GROMACS .gro file of C-alpha atoms in nm:
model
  258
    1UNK     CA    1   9.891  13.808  10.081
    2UNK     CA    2   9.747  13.490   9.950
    3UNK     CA    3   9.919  13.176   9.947
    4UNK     CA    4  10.108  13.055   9.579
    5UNK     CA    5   9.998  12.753   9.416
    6UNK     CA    6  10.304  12.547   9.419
    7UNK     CA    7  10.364  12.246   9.678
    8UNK     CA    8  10.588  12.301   9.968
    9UNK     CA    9  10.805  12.021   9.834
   10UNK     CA   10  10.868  11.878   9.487
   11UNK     CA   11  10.895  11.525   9.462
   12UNK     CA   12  11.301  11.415   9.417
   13UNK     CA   13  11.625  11.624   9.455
   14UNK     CA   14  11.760  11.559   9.111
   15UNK     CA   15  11.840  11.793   8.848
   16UNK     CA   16  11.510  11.925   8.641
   17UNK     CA   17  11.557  12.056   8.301
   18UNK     CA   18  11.316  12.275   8.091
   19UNK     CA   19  11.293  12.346   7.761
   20UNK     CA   20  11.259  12.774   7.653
   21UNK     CA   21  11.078  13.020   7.849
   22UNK     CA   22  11.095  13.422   7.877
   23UNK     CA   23  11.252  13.571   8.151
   24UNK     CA   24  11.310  13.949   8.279
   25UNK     CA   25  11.668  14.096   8.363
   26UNK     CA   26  11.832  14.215   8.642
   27UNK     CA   27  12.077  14.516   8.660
   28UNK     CA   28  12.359  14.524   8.866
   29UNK     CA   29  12.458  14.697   9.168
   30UNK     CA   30  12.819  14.603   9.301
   31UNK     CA   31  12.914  14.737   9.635
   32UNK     CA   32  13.282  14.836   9.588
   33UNK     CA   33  13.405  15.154   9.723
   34UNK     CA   34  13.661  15.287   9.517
   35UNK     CA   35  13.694  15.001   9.279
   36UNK     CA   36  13.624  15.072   8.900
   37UNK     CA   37  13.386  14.792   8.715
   38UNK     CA   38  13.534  14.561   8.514
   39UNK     CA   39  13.525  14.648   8.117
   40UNK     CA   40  13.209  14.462   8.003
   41UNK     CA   41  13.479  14.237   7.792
   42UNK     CA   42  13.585  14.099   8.108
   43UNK     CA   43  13.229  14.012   8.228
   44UNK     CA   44  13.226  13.829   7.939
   45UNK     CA   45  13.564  13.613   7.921
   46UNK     CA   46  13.433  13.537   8.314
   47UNK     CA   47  13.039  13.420   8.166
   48UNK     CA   48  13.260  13.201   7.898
   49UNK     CA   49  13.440  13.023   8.149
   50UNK     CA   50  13.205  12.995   8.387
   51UNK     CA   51  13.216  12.566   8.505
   52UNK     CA   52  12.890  12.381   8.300
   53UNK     CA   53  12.667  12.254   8.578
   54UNK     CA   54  12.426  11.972   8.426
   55UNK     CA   55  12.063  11.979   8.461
   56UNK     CA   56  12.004  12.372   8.474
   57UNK     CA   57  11.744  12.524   8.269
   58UNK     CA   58  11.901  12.608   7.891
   59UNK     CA   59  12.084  12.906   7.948
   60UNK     CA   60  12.180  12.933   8.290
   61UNK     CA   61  12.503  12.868   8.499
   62UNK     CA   62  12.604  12.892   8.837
   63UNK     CA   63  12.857  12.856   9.067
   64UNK     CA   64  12.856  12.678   9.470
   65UNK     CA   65  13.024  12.817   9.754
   66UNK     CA   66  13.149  12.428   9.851
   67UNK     CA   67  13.309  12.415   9.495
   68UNK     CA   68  13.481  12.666   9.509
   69UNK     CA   69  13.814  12.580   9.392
   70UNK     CA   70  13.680  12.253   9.297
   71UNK     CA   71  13.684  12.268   8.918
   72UNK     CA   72  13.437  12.123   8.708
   73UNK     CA   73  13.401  11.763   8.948
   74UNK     CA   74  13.257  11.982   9.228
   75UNK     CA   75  13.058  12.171   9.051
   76UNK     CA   76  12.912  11.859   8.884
   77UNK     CA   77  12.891  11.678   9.255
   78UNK     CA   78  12.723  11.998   9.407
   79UNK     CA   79  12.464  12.022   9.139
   80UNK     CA   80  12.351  11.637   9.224
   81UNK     CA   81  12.164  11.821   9.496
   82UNK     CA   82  12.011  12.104   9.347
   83UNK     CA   83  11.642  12.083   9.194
   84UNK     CA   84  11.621  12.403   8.936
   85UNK     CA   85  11.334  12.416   8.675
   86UNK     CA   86  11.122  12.608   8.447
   87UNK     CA   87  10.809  12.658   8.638
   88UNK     CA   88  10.540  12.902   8.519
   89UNK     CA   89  10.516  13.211   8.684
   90UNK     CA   90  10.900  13.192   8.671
   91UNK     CA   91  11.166  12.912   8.806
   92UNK     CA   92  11.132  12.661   9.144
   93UNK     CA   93  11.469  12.604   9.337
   94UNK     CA   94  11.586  12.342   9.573
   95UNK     CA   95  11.948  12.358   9.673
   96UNK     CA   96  12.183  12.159   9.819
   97UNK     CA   97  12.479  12.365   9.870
   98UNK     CA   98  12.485  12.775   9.893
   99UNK     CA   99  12.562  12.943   9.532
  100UNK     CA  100  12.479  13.186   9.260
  101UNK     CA  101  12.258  13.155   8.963
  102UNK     CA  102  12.287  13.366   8.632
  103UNK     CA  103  12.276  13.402   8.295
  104UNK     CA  104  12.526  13.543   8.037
  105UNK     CA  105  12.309  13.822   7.944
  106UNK     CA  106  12.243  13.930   8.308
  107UNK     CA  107  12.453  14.250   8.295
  108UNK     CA  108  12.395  14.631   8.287
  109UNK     CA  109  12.500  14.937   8.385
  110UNK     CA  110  12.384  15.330   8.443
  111UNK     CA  111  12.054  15.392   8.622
  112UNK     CA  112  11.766  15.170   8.695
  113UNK     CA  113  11.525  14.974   8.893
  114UNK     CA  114  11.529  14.631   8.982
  115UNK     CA  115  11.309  14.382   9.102
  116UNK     CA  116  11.266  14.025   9.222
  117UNK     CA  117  10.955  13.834   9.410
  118UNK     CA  118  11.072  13.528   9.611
  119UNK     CA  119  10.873  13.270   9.745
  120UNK     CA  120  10.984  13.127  10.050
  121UNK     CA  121  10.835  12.717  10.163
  122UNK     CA  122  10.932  12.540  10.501
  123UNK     CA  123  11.250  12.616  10.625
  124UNK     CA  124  11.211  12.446  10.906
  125UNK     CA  125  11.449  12.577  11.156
  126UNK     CA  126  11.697  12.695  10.978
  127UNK     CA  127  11.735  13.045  10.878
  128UNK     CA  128  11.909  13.049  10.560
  129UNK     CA  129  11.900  13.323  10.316
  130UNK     CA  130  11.803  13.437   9.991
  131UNK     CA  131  11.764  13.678   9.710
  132UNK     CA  132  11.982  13.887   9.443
  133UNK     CA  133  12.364  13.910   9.354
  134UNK     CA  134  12.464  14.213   9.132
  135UNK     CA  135  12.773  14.355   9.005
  136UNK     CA  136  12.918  14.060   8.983
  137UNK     CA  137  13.305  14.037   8.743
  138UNK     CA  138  13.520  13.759   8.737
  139UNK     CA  139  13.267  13.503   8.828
  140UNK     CA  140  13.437  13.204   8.741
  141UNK     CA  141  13.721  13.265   8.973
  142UNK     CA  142  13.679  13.214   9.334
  143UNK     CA  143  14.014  13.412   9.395
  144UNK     CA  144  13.922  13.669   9.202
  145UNK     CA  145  13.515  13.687   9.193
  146UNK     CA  146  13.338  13.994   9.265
  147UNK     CA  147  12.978  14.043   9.344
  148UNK     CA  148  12.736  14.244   9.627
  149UNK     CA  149  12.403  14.072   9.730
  150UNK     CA  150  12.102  14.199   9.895
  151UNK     CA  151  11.944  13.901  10.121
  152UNK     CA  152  11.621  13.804  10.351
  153UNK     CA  153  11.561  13.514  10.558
  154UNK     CA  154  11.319  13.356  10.764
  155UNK     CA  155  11.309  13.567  11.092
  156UNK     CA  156  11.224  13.874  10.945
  157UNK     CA  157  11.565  14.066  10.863
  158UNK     CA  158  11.784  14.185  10.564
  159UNK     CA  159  12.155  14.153  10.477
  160UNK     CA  160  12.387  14.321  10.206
  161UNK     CA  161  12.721  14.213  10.232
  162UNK     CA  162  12.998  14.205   9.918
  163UNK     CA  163  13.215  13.938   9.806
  164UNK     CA  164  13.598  14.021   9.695
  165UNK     CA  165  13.765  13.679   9.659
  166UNK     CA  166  13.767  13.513   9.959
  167UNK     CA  167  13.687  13.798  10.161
  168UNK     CA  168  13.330  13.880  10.305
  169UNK     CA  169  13.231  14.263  10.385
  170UNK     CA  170  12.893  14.317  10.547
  171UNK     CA  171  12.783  14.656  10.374
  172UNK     CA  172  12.411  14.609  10.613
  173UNK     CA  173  12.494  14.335  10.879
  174UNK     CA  174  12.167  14.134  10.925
  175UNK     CA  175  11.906  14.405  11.046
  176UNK     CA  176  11.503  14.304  11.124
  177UNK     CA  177  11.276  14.510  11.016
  178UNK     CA  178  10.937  14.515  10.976
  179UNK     CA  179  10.882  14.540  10.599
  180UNK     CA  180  11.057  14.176  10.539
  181UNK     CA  181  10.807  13.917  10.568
  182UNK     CA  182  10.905  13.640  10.818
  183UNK     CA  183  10.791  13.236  10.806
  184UNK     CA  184  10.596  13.328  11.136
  185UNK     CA  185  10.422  13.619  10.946
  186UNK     CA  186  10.193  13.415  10.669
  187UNK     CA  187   9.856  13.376  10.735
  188UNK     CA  188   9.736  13.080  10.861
  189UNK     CA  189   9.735  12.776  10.675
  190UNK     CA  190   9.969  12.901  10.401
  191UNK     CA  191  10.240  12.726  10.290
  192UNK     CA  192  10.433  12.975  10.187
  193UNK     CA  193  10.558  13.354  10.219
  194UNK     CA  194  10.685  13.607   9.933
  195UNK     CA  195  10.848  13.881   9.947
  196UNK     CA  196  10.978  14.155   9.721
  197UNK     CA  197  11.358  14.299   9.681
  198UNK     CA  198  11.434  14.612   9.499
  199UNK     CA  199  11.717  14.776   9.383
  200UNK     CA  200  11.689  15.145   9.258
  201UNK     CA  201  12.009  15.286   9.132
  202UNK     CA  202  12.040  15.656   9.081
  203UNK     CA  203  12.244  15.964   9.023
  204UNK     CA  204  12.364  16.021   9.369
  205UNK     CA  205  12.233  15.699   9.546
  206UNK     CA  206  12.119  15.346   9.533
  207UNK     CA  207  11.800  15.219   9.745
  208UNK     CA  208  11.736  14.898   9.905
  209UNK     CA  209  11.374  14.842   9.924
  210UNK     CA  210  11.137  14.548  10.056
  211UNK     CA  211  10.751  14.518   9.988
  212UNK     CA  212  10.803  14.862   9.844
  213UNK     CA  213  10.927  14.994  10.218
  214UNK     CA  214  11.309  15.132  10.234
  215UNK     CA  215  11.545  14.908  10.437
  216UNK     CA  216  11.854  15.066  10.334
  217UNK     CA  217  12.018  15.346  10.128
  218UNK     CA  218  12.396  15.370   9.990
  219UNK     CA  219  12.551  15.684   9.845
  220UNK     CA  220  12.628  15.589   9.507
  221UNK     CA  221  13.010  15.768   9.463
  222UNK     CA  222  13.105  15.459   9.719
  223UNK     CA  223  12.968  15.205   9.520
  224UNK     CA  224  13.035  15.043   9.156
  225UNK     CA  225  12.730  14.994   8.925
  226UNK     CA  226  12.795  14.804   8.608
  227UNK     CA  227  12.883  14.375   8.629
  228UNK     CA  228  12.655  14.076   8.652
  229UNK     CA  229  12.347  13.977   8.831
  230UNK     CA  230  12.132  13.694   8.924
  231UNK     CA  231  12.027  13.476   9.250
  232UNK     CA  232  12.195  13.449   9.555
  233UNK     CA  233  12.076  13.094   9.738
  234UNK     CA  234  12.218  12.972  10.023
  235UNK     CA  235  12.185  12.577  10.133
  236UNK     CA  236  11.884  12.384  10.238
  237UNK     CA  237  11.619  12.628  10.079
  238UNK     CA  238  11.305  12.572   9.903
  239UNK     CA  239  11.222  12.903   9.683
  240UNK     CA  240  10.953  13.003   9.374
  241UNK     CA  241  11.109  13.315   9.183
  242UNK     CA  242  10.848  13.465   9.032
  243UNK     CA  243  10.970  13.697   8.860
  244UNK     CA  244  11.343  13.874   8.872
  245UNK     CA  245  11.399  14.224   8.665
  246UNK     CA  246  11.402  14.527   8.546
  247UNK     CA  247  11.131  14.797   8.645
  248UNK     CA  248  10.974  15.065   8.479
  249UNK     CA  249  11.010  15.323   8.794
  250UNK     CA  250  10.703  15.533   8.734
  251UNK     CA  251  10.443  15.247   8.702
  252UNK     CA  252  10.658  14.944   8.794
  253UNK     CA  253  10.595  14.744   8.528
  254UNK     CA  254  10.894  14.461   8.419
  255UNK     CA  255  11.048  14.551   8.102
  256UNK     CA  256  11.060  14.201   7.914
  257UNK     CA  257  11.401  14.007   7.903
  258UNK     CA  258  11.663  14.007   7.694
   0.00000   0.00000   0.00000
């Protein structure tokens, strides 16, 4: 794959703002066995409340692990170390501490296909991970939140692991496998490494692909469907998101945001 056109490191670690740009959605997948959805009105008292976090690009929030509990002051001290802009093809990322990115109208439900390209620059030695959150409900509650997430990292493996509260459940423990693309797998000379996560989400089961190869498949009568969506991001990492949405399953095409 070639390299993408972006330098390893932006210059700074404060906040970046943008002004508008278009953006694909995301459908959600939450990994909840035996747990209903919440009612979409819930998803959206949760979006309402959701803590303001200065600096993001106009229409998106998110939430940090290390503020959890925290109210607005540690949301606001978190964000002084996350970089998050408008960059054309799609949005750069620096973070400080781990968290979630989304925006209110990143919700669904019923079948579909899902898709996200992430960039990956110099980790260094650390092998933090990265890559989508879906069916997410009660977001703005760390006692309460709800959300599954589908991960990579550096050395070439996957996660999917679900969130209730304060309590972790690995649905995939971290797993290598040969379709993720690892920091020791680009080409020579470039600076950084993509790879694609998808999410299909059908009658009977939901598939967990990467580069197009499946990693992972979940019956879907043990999992819940309908919630919110956006970026998982753990600490330290320096991403390019392409692109993050739906997919037209028969030619793979993104189906523009809304």
């Amino acid at each position: 794959m070639s390299d993408f056109p972006f330098p390893a490191v932006r210059p700074g670690r404060t906040v970046a703002a943008a002004g508008a740009f278009a953006c694909s959605t995301l459908l959600g997948v939450a990994l909840f066995a035996g747990l209903s959805p919440a009612p979409v009105a819930a998803q959206d008292h949760a979006a309402h409340h959701a803590t303001p976090v200065p600096g993001l690009p106009d229409g998106w929030m998110a939430h940090f692990d290390a503020a959890a509990g925290g109210g607005e002051h540690a949301a606001h001290a978190a964000a002084q170390e996350l970089s998050f802009a408008d960059m054309a093809p799609g949005w750069h990322i620096e973070t400080g501490p781990s968290g979630i990115f989304y925006r209110h109208e990143f919700r669904g439900q019923g079948t579909f296909a899902l898709e996200s390209e992430i960039h990956l620059f110099d980790p260094g030695e650390r092998r933090e991970s990265f890559g989508v959150f879906f069916g997410g409900s009660a977001l703005h509650d760390p006692e309460t939140r709800r959300y599954a997430y589908f991960l990579v990292r550096r050395d070439g493996s996957f996660m999917i692991r679900e969130r209730r509260g304060t309590e972790l459940v690995d649905v995939a423990g971290w797993t290598e496998h040969e379709a993720v693309q690892g920091w020791d797998d680009r080409p020579e000379g470039a600076t950084s490494v993509p790879n694609v996560l998808r999410v299909e989400a059908g009658e009977t089961e939901v598939v967990f692909l990467v580069n197009g190869q499946e990693v992972r498949r979940v019956p879907r009568a043990d999992v819940a469907v309908d919630g919110h969506f956006g970026l998982r991001v753990n600490h330290n990492l320096n991403l390019h998101v392409t692109r993050v949405g739906l997919v037209e399953a028969e030619n793979g095409s993104a189906s523009p945001g809304r």
